[in-house]
Short mmCIF file of C-alpha atoms in Angstrom, two decimals:
data_model
loop_
_atom_site.label_atom_id
_atom_site.label_comp_id
_atom_site.label_asym_id
_atom_site.label_seq_id
_atom_site.Cartn_x
_atom_site.Cartn_y
_atom_site.Cartn_z
CA MET A 1 97.58 162.43 108.35
CA ALA A 2 97.53 160.12 111.33
CA PRO A 3 100.70 159.75 113.36
CA SER A 4 102.82 156.68 112.76
CA GLY A 5 102.10 155.36 116.24
CA GLN A 6 98.36 155.40 115.59
CA ALA A 7 98.85 153.72 112.25
CA VAL A 8 100.79 150.96 113.91
CA GLU A 9 98.04 150.58 116.50
CA LYS A 10 95.42 150.20 113.76
CA GLN A 11 97.46 147.53 112.03
CA GLU A 12 97.87 145.42 115.14
CA PRO A 13 95.89 142.18 115.01
CA PRO A 14 92.95 141.90 117.35
CA GLY A 15 93.16 139.94 120.56
CA PRO A 16 92.36 136.27 120.84
CA GLY A 17 88.77 136.96 121.73
CA LEU A 18 88.19 139.23 118.74
CA ASP A 19 90.05 137.31 116.04
CA PRO A 20 87.52 136.55 113.27
CA GLU A 21 89.62 133.60 112.12
CA LEU A 22 89.49 132.14 115.60
CA LYS A 23 85.70 132.57 115.69
CA SER A 24 85.21 130.75 112.38
CA TRP A 25 87.82 128.07 113.11
CA LYS A 26 85.45 125.60 114.76
CA CYS A 27 82.88 126.03 112.02
CA LEU A 28 85.53 125.55 109.36
CA VAL A 29 86.86 122.40 111.03
CA PHE A 30 83.39 120.93 111.41
CA TYR A 31 82.39 121.61 107.79
CA LEU A 32 85.64 120.28 106.36
CA CYS A 33 85.51 117.12 108.47
CA PHE A 34 81.84 116.61 107.66
CA TYR A 35 82.66 116.86 103.96
CA GLY A 36 85.55 114.41 104.36
CA PHE A 37 83.24 112.01 106.19
CA MET A 38 80.48 112.19 103.58
CA ALA A 39 82.89 111.83 100.66
CA GLN A 40 83.86 108.40 102.04
CA MET A 41 80.27 107.18 102.38
CA ARG A 42 80.31 104.65 99.56
CA PRO A 43 78.77 101.47 101.02
CA GLY A 44 78.72 99.77 97.63
CA GLU A 45 82.46 100.16 97.01
CA SER A 46 83.41 96.95 98.82
CA PHE A 47 81.05 94.97 96.59
CA ILE A 48 81.89 96.37 93.15
CA THR A 49 83.69 93.21 92.01
CA PRO A 50 80.87 90.82 93.08
CA TYR A 51 78.45 93.23 91.42
CA LEU A 52 80.35 93.08 88.12
CA LEU A 53 80.63 89.30 88.28
CA GLY A 54 77.02 88.77 89.35
CA THR A 55 73.82 88.58 87.39
CA ASP A 56 73.43 92.38 87.29
CA LYS A 57 76.36 92.90 84.90
CA ASN A 58 77.41 89.31 84.11
CA PHE A 59 81.02 90.03 83.22
CA THR A 60 83.48 87.16 83.23
CA GLN A 61 86.42 86.77 85.60
CA GLU A 62 88.87 87.32 82.74
CA GLN A 63 87.17 90.54 81.64
CA VAL A 64 87.22 92.02 85.13
CA THR A 65 90.80 90.94 85.82
CA ASN A 66 92.48 91.65 82.48
CA GLU A 67 90.37 94.34 80.78
CA ILE A 68 88.56 96.42 83.41
CA THR A 69 90.62 96.61 86.60
CA PRO A 70 94.03 97.39 84.98
CA VAL A 71 92.62 100.65 83.59
CA LEU A 72 92.49 102.01 87.15
CA SER A 73 96.24 101.63 87.68
CA TYR A 74 97.24 103.16 84.34
CA SER A 75 94.75 106.03 84.56
CA TYR A 76 95.85 106.85 88.10
CA LEU A 77 99.48 106.94 86.92
CA ALA A 78 98.59 109.18 83.96
CA VAL A 79 96.58 111.81 85.85
CA LEU A 80 98.46 111.90 89.17
CA VAL A 81 101.03 114.59 88.31
CA PRO A 82 98.65 116.82 86.29
CA VAL A 83 96.04 116.72 89.04
CA PHE A 84 98.70 117.54 91.64
CA LEU A 85 99.78 120.63 89.67
CA LEU A 86 96.19 121.69 89.01
CA THR A 87 95.39 121.28 92.69
CA ASP A 88 97.95 123.89 93.66
CA TYR A 89 97.35 126.15 90.66
CA LEU A 90 93.54 126.24 91.01
CA ARG A 91 93.73 126.42 94.82
CA TYR A 92 92.19 123.11 95.84
CA THR A 93 88.44 123.72 95.73
CA PRO A 94 87.92 123.19 91.95
CA VAL A 95 89.80 119.89 92.18
CA LEU A 96 87.56 118.79 95.06
CA VAL A 97 84.55 119.58 92.88
CA LEU A 98 86.19 117.61 90.06
CA GLN A 99 86.60 114.71 92.45
CA GLY A 100 82.93 114.86 93.38
CA LEU A 101 81.88 114.93 89.72
CA SER A 102 84.16 111.98 89.00
CA TYR A 103 82.66 109.97 91.87
CA VAL A 104 79.16 110.61 90.55
CA SER A 105 80.32 109.60 87.07
CA VAL A 106 81.81 106.38 88.45
CA TRP A 107 78.55 105.23 90.00
CA LEU A 108 76.42 106.38 87.05
CA LEU A 109 78.56 104.29 84.71
CA LEU A 110 78.53 101.45 87.19
CA LEU A 111 74.73 101.46 87.32
CA ARG A 112 73.93 102.33 83.70
CA GLY A 113 76.90 100.92 81.80
CA SER A 114 76.60 97.55 80.14
CA SER A 115 79.81 97.02 78.16
CA VAL A 116 83.48 96.59 78.94
CA LEU A 117 84.18 100.03 77.48
CA HIS A 118 81.73 101.61 79.93
CA MET A 119 83.45 99.89 82.83
CA GLN A 120 86.83 101.03 81.55
CA PHE A 121 85.61 104.62 81.57
CA MET A 122 84.32 103.95 85.08
CA GLU A 123 87.82 102.94 86.17
CA LEU A 124 89.26 105.99 84.44
CA PHE A 125 87.06 108.32 86.47
CA TYR A 126 87.90 106.35 89.59
CA GLY A 127 91.58 106.99 88.90
CA VAL A 128 90.82 110.72 88.78
CA THR A 129 89.13 110.53 92.17
CA MET A 130 92.16 108.80 93.67
CA ALA A 131 94.57 111.37 92.22
CA ALA A 132 92.38 114.19 93.57
CA ARG A 133 92.72 112.99 97.16
CA ILE A 134 95.77 115.24 97.45
CA ALA A 135 93.42 118.23 97.27
CA TYR A 136 91.65 117.28 100.51
CA SER A 137 94.83 116.39 102.41
CA SER A 138 96.62 119.65 101.46
CA TYR A 139 93.58 121.94 101.42
CA ILE A 140 93.52 122.47 105.17
CA PHE A 141 97.10 123.75 105.32
CA SER A 142 96.18 126.77 103.20
CA LEU A 143 93.29 127.87 105.40
CA VAL A 144 94.69 127.91 108.91
CA SER A 145 97.82 129.17 110.61
CA PRO A 146 100.84 126.85 110.99
CA ALA A 147 100.12 126.54 114.71
CA ARG A 148 96.93 124.60 113.88
CA TYR A 149 98.42 122.28 111.24
CA GLN A 150 98.80 119.24 113.47
CA ARG A 151 95.33 119.50 114.99
CA MET A 152 93.64 120.03 111.63
CA ALA A 153 95.53 117.13 110.06
CA GLY A 154 94.41 114.89 112.91
CA TYR A 155 90.79 115.96 112.61
CA SER A 156 90.66 115.51 108.84
CA ARG A 157 92.35 112.10 108.95
CA ALA A 158 90.00 110.94 111.71
CA ALA A 159 87.00 112.07 109.66
CA VAL A 160 88.19 110.12 106.61
CA LEU A 161 88.90 106.94 108.58
CA LEU A 162 85.57 107.21 110.38
CA GLY A 163 83.81 107.67 107.04
CA VAL A 164 85.49 104.60 105.51
CA PHE A 165 84.71 102.51 108.60
CA THR A 166 81.08 103.63 108.76
CA SER A 167 80.62 103.09 105.03
CA SER A 168 82.03 99.56 105.16
CA VAL A 169 79.97 98.59 108.21
CA LEU A 170 76.81 100.06 106.70
CA GLY A 171 77.33 98.22 103.44
CA GLN A 172 77.98 94.91 105.19
CA LEU A 173 74.91 95.27 107.41
CA LEU A 174 72.68 96.16 104.47
CA VAL A 175 73.89 93.13 102.50
CA THR A 176 74.05 90.53 105.28
CA VAL A 177 71.22 91.58 107.59
CA GLY A 178 68.98 93.57 105.28
CA GLY A 179 69.43 91.36 102.22
CA ILE A 180 69.69 94.42 99.95
CA PRO A 181 70.96 93.63 96.43
CA PHE A 182 74.20 95.17 95.17
CA SER A 183 72.39 97.43 92.71
CA THR A 184 70.36 99.08 95.48
CA LEU A 185 73.55 99.49 97.49
CA ASN A 186 75.11 101.35 94.57
CA TYR A 187 72.12 103.67 94.33
CA ILE A 188 72.57 104.49 98.02
CA SER A 189 76.25 105.23 97.34
CA LEU A 190 75.26 107.52 94.47
CA ALA A 191 72.93 109.47 96.76
CA PHE A 192 75.70 109.96 99.35
CA LEU A 193 78.19 111.07 96.68
CA THR A 194 75.73 113.54 95.19
CA PHE A 195 75.29 115.10 98.61
CA SER A 196 79.08 115.31 99.10
CA LEU A 197 79.35 117.03 95.71
CA VAL A 198 76.91 119.68 96.90
CA LEU A 199 79.01 120.13 100.04
CA ALA A 200 82.15 120.60 97.92
CA LEU A 201 80.52 123.48 96.06
CA PHE A 202 80.34 125.49 99.30
CA LEU A 203 83.89 124.86 100.49
CA LYS A 204 85.86 128.04 101.10
CA ARG A 205 88.47 128.64 98.41
CA PRO A 206 91.82 129.69 99.89
CA LYS A 207 93.64 132.75 98.58
CA ARG A 208 97.05 131.11 98.47
CA SER A 209 98.70 127.76 97.86
CA LEU A 210 102.10 126.27 98.47
CA PHE A 211 103.72 126.83 95.06
CA PHE A 212 101.80 128.67 92.32
CA ASN A 213 99.99 131.26 94.44
CA ARG A 214 102.54 132.29 97.02
CA SER A 215 102.57 136.03 96.40
CA ALA A 216 98.84 136.53 95.98
CA PRO A 217 98.09 137.11 99.69
CA GLU A 218 100.73 139.83 99.95
CA ARG A 219 98.73 142.06 97.65
CA ASP A 220 95.67 141.59 99.84
CA GLY A 221 97.54 142.45 103.00
CA ALA A 222 97.72 138.90 104.29
CA SER A 223 100.83 137.24 105.55
CA PRO A 224 102.99 135.33 103.07
CA SER A 225 102.94 131.58 103.00
CA GLU A 226 105.33 129.51 105.02
CA LEU A 227 107.33 128.51 101.96
CA ASP A 228 107.73 132.17 101.04
CA ARG A 229 109.29 132.86 104.42
CA MET A 230 111.60 129.89 104.09
CA ASN A 231 112.61 130.59 100.48
CA PRO A 232 112.34 134.32 99.76
CA SER A 233 112.95 135.39 96.17
CA PRO A 234 116.17 137.36 95.75
CA ALA A 235 115.92 140.97 94.69
CA TRP A 236 117.96 141.68 91.56
CA PRO A 237 119.64 145.10 91.32
CA ALA A 238 118.71 147.46 88.52
CA ASP A 239 122.07 147.19 86.75
CA THR A 240 121.93 143.38 86.46
CA LYS A 241 122.86 142.01 83.04
CA PRO A 242 119.93 140.72 80.94
CA GLY A 243 121.38 137.19 80.78
CA ARG A 244 121.76 136.97 84.54
CA ALA A 245 118.30 138.41 85.09
CA LEU A 246 116.84 135.86 82.66
CA LEU A 247 118.65 133.07 84.49
CA GLY A 248 117.28 134.34 87.80
CA ALA A 249 113.77 134.50 86.40
CA TRP A 250 114.11 130.97 85.08
CA ARG A 251 115.24 129.74 88.49
CA ASP A 252 112.17 131.39 90.06
CA TRP A 253 109.72 129.52 87.84
CA THR A 254 107.43 127.39 89.94
CA LEU A 255 108.21 124.05 88.30
CA VAL A 256 111.95 124.71 88.38
CA ARG A 257 111.73 125.71 92.03
CA MET A 258 109.80 122.54 92.85
CA LEU A 259 112.36 120.36 91.09
CA ARG A 260 115.21 122.18 92.81
CA GLU A 261 113.64 121.70 96.24
CA LEU A 262 113.02 118.03 95.42
CA GLY A 263 116.67 117.58 94.46
CA ASP A 264 117.85 119.29 97.65
CA ASN A 265 115.62 117.10 99.82
CA MET A 266 116.67 113.89 98.08
CA ARG A 267 120.25 114.48 99.19
CA LEU A 268 119.19 113.61 102.74
CA PRO A 269 119.78 109.87 103.43
CA GLN A 270 116.90 109.53 105.90
CA LEU A 271 114.45 111.34 103.66
CA ARG A 272 115.57 109.34 100.63
CA LEU A 273 115.09 106.07 102.51
CA TRP A 274 111.53 106.84 103.58
CA SER A 275 110.63 108.27 100.16
CA LEU A 276 111.79 105.11 98.39
CA TRP A 277 109.86 102.97 100.87
CA TRP A 278 106.76 105.08 100.33
CA VAL A 279 106.98 104.81 96.54
CA PHE A 280 107.51 101.06 96.27
CA ASN A 281 105.40 99.95 99.23
CA SER A 282 102.51 102.20 98.24
CA ALA A 283 102.64 100.85 94.68
CA ALA A 284 102.34 97.29 95.99
CA TYR A 285 99.71 98.35 98.55
CA TYR A 286 97.38 99.91 96.00
CA LEU A 287 97.78 97.05 93.54
CA ILE A 288 96.77 94.60 96.26
CA VAL A 289 93.84 96.78 97.30
CA TYR A 290 92.72 96.96 93.64
CA TYR A 291 92.85 93.21 93.02
CA VAL A 292 92.07 91.68 96.40
CA HIS A 293 88.31 91.70 95.76
CA ILE A 294 88.90 89.67 92.61
CA LEU A 295 90.92 87.20 94.69
CA TRP A 296 88.13 86.92 97.23
CA SER A 297 85.61 86.24 94.48
CA LEU A 298 87.91 83.57 93.06
CA VAL A 299 88.45 81.89 96.45
CA ASN A 300 84.77 82.15 97.42
CA PRO A 301 82.73 81.92 94.19
CA THR A 302 79.25 82.08 95.69
CA ALA A 303 75.97 83.35 94.31
CA ASP A 304 74.64 84.06 97.81
CA THR A 305 75.22 87.78 98.37
CA SER A 306 74.56 87.51 102.12
CA SER A 307 77.69 85.35 102.53
CA VAL A 308 80.01 87.98 101.02
CA TYR A 309 81.84 89.79 103.83
CA ASN A 310 83.98 92.19 101.84
CA GLY A 311 82.57 95.16 103.73
CA GLY A 312 83.41 93.60 107.07
CA ALA A 313 86.99 92.97 105.97
CA ASP A 314 87.34 96.56 104.78
CA ALA A 315 85.89 97.86 108.05
CA ALA A 316 88.18 95.71 110.17
CA SER A 317 91.25 96.71 108.14
CA THR A 318 90.33 100.39 108.42
CA LEU A 319 89.86 100.09 112.18
CA LEU A 320 93.17 98.26 112.62
CA GLY A 321 94.88 100.79 110.37
CA ALA A 322 93.57 103.64 112.50
CA ILE A 323 94.77 101.93 115.69
CA THR A 324 98.25 101.18 114.33
CA SER A 325 98.55 104.64 112.81
CA PHE A 326 97.63 106.23 116.12
CA SER A 327 99.93 103.97 118.14
CA ALA A 328 102.87 104.69 115.86
CA GLY A 329 103.03 108.20 117.28
CA PHE A 330 103.87 106.78 120.71
CA VAL A 331 106.69 104.48 119.59
CA LYS A 332 109.91 105.96 120.96
CA ILE A 333 112.86 104.54 119.07
CA ARG A 334 115.69 106.12 117.14
CA TRP A 335 114.24 105.81 113.66
CA ALA A 336 117.37 107.04 111.89
CA LEU A 337 119.25 104.13 113.50
CA TRP A 338 116.62 101.39 113.27
CA ALA A 339 114.63 102.52 110.21
CA LYS A 340 116.19 100.03 107.79
CA LEU A 341 115.63 97.12 110.15
CA VAL A 342 112.02 98.10 110.86
CA ILE A 343 111.27 98.63 107.16
CA ALA A 344 112.81 95.25 106.29
CA GLY A 345 110.85 93.49 109.04
CA VAL A 346 107.49 95.07 108.19
CA THR A 347 108.02 94.47 104.47
CA ALA A 348 108.87 90.81 105.12
CA VAL A 349 105.67 90.42 107.14
CA GLN A 350 103.67 92.05 104.34
CA ALA A 351 105.23 89.72 101.77
CA ALA A 352 104.35 86.69 103.91
CA LEU A 353 100.76 87.89 104.24
CA VAL A 354 100.47 88.39 100.48
CA PHE A 355 101.83 84.88 99.89
CA LEU A 356 99.29 83.54 102.39
CA MET A 357 96.45 85.22 100.51
CA TYR A 358 97.75 83.72 97.27
CA SER A 359 98.23 80.17 98.53
CA THR A 360 95.24 79.64 100.83
CA SER A 361 91.87 78.32 99.79
CA SER A 362 90.02 79.80 102.77
CA VAL A 363 88.40 83.17 102.26
CA TRP A 364 88.55 83.84 106.00
CA LEU A 365 92.32 83.49 105.99
CA CYS A 366 92.36 85.91 103.05
CA TYR A 367 90.31 88.37 105.08
CA VAL A 368 92.62 88.11 108.10
CA ALA A 369 95.77 88.42 106.00
CA PHE A 370 94.39 91.49 104.24
CA VAL A 371 93.45 93.16 107.53
CA LEU A 372 96.95 92.59 108.92
CA PHE A 373 98.54 93.74 105.66
CA ARG A 374 96.73 97.08 105.74
CA GLY A 375 97.47 97.50 109.43
CA ALA A 376 101.21 97.03 108.83
CA TYR A 377 101.17 99.60 106.04
CA GLN A 378 99.23 102.17 108.06
CA PHE A 379 101.68 101.72 110.95
CA LEU A 380 104.63 103.00 108.93
CA VAL A 381 102.79 105.80 107.09
CA PRO A 382 102.84 108.31 110.01
CA VAL A 383 106.44 107.33 110.78
CA ALA A 384 107.45 108.06 107.19
CA THR A 385 105.51 111.33 107.27
CA SER A 386 107.06 112.59 110.49
CA SER A 387 110.58 111.46 109.56
CA SER A 388 110.36 113.08 106.13
CA THR A 389 108.87 116.30 107.45
CA SER A 390 111.39 116.67 110.27
CA CYS A 391 114.24 116.46 107.77
CA SER A 392 112.88 118.39 104.80
CA SER A 393 111.30 121.26 106.74
CA TRP A 394 114.51 121.94 108.66
CA CYS A 395 116.51 121.66 105.47
CA CYS A 396 114.32 124.19 103.65
CA SER A 397 114.45 126.64 106.53
CA SER A 398 118.22 126.37 106.85
CA SER A 399 118.94 126.61 103.14
CA THR A 400 117.81 130.23 103.01
CA SER A 401 120.64 131.47 105.16
CA ARG A 402 123.28 128.78 104.84
CA GLY A 403 123.28 128.13 101.11
CA PRO A 404 122.31 124.81 99.52
CA CYS A 405 120.61 122.19 101.61
CA SER A 406 123.18 119.80 103.05
CA CYS A 407 121.73 118.75 106.39
CA SER A 408 121.20 115.21 107.59
CA CYS A 409 118.97 113.63 110.19
CA SER A 410 120.24 112.70 113.58
CA THR A 411 119.80 109.31 115.21
CA SER A 412 116.61 110.44 116.88
CA GLY A 413 114.86 111.08 113.58
CA GLN A 414 115.08 114.84 113.93
CA ALA A 415 117.21 117.15 111.91
CA ALA A 416 120.70 117.45 113.22
CA PRO A 417 121.64 121.05 113.90
CA HIS A 418 124.84 122.58 112.68
CA PRO A 419 127.72 122.30 115.12
CA PRO A 420 128.14 125.39 117.26
CA ARG A 421 130.70 127.91 116.17
CA PRO A 422 133.88 127.91 118.24
CA ARG A 423 134.03 130.75 120.68
CA ARG A 424 136.69 133.35 120.25
CA ARG A 425 139.32 133.36 122.97
CA ARG A 426 139.32 136.67 124.73
CA PRO A 427 142.70 138.36 125.02
CA SER A 428 144.24 138.19 128.42
CA ARG A 429 144.24 141.36 130.49
CA CYS A 430 147.56 140.54 132.04
#
């Protein structure tokens, strides 16, 4: 039997130059970002509404507005929570494959479908792809160490934005300069999506996830997840009564634990404010993104495909959104003090831009208003993310040793620490 000192030496992790995870980190980042880039290469997406209203499909404005497009909103609402739970339970990769299959199904129905029912199924599959975006955004946090979270999140977000921008510019150039019809543009999108589906099949499947698969790595000798370290499960003594043990087991169920953590986080005023903004503003944002192409077709009802600049508007809005999202990280104000005023101001500007899109008869003003609207939304998204994370992560870490979560954010947007304990007065030696 080897001495304990030697056993400890064998269990020590290798140095930075010998760490296999460090060696494969660059390759993993490149492959994941390349997949995220290719999954956004859909040059025909900006021209789906003109394609449906054109001679290829010949649907009416009322059919597209009242029968086809609303299915996307309702299907997205119906599958969002189940896909979120399946994403964590199946450990991300199967949901990414499901997203790729749904994208291929969307464009197959778009190209081969001929009835309103076919287009409704197309919108249903598109709702699945939107709900499955959570798999890509949370996938990276289960593969790398917490020290690399910020860098990986930046790389993956940059890859997605670059993919959307490149796709929109490519689609606009093919339509305006190349004179390619919308149907050919959709076939090109189908080829890109098929390739991204093949890439998804070779993505590494993580061994753990944030909720359902916390304890799996411990059996393999890996370190527990971050949420395990913040919320360790209590050990019940052997003489515990059956009723109390059953109550403890019920409290440790994954769904119950998720709801309990959600309730603890919602007690924070700053986190509650940003969460409510995210819910309502995102609902309005996605509804406008869904229906804005119909508005553009109504304002500019032209049969000349080369004069449709939907792809250019999407590219410009993506570029402005990336700039505002990046610049938001350098804004130094006390968000806990000025958050309500900033949210009210940005929301008022968004409402004015939406009213401008509704009231104007110029498609170019519609394009400009839409670009500014998306830029304003993308400006507050990283602020909401950082403000929410700074509060909830501190609250979760402190609740393990201090009881229920009862912290609040300070005026700087960061979690306010507990006040220091008063020092004991030393007895006088006199």
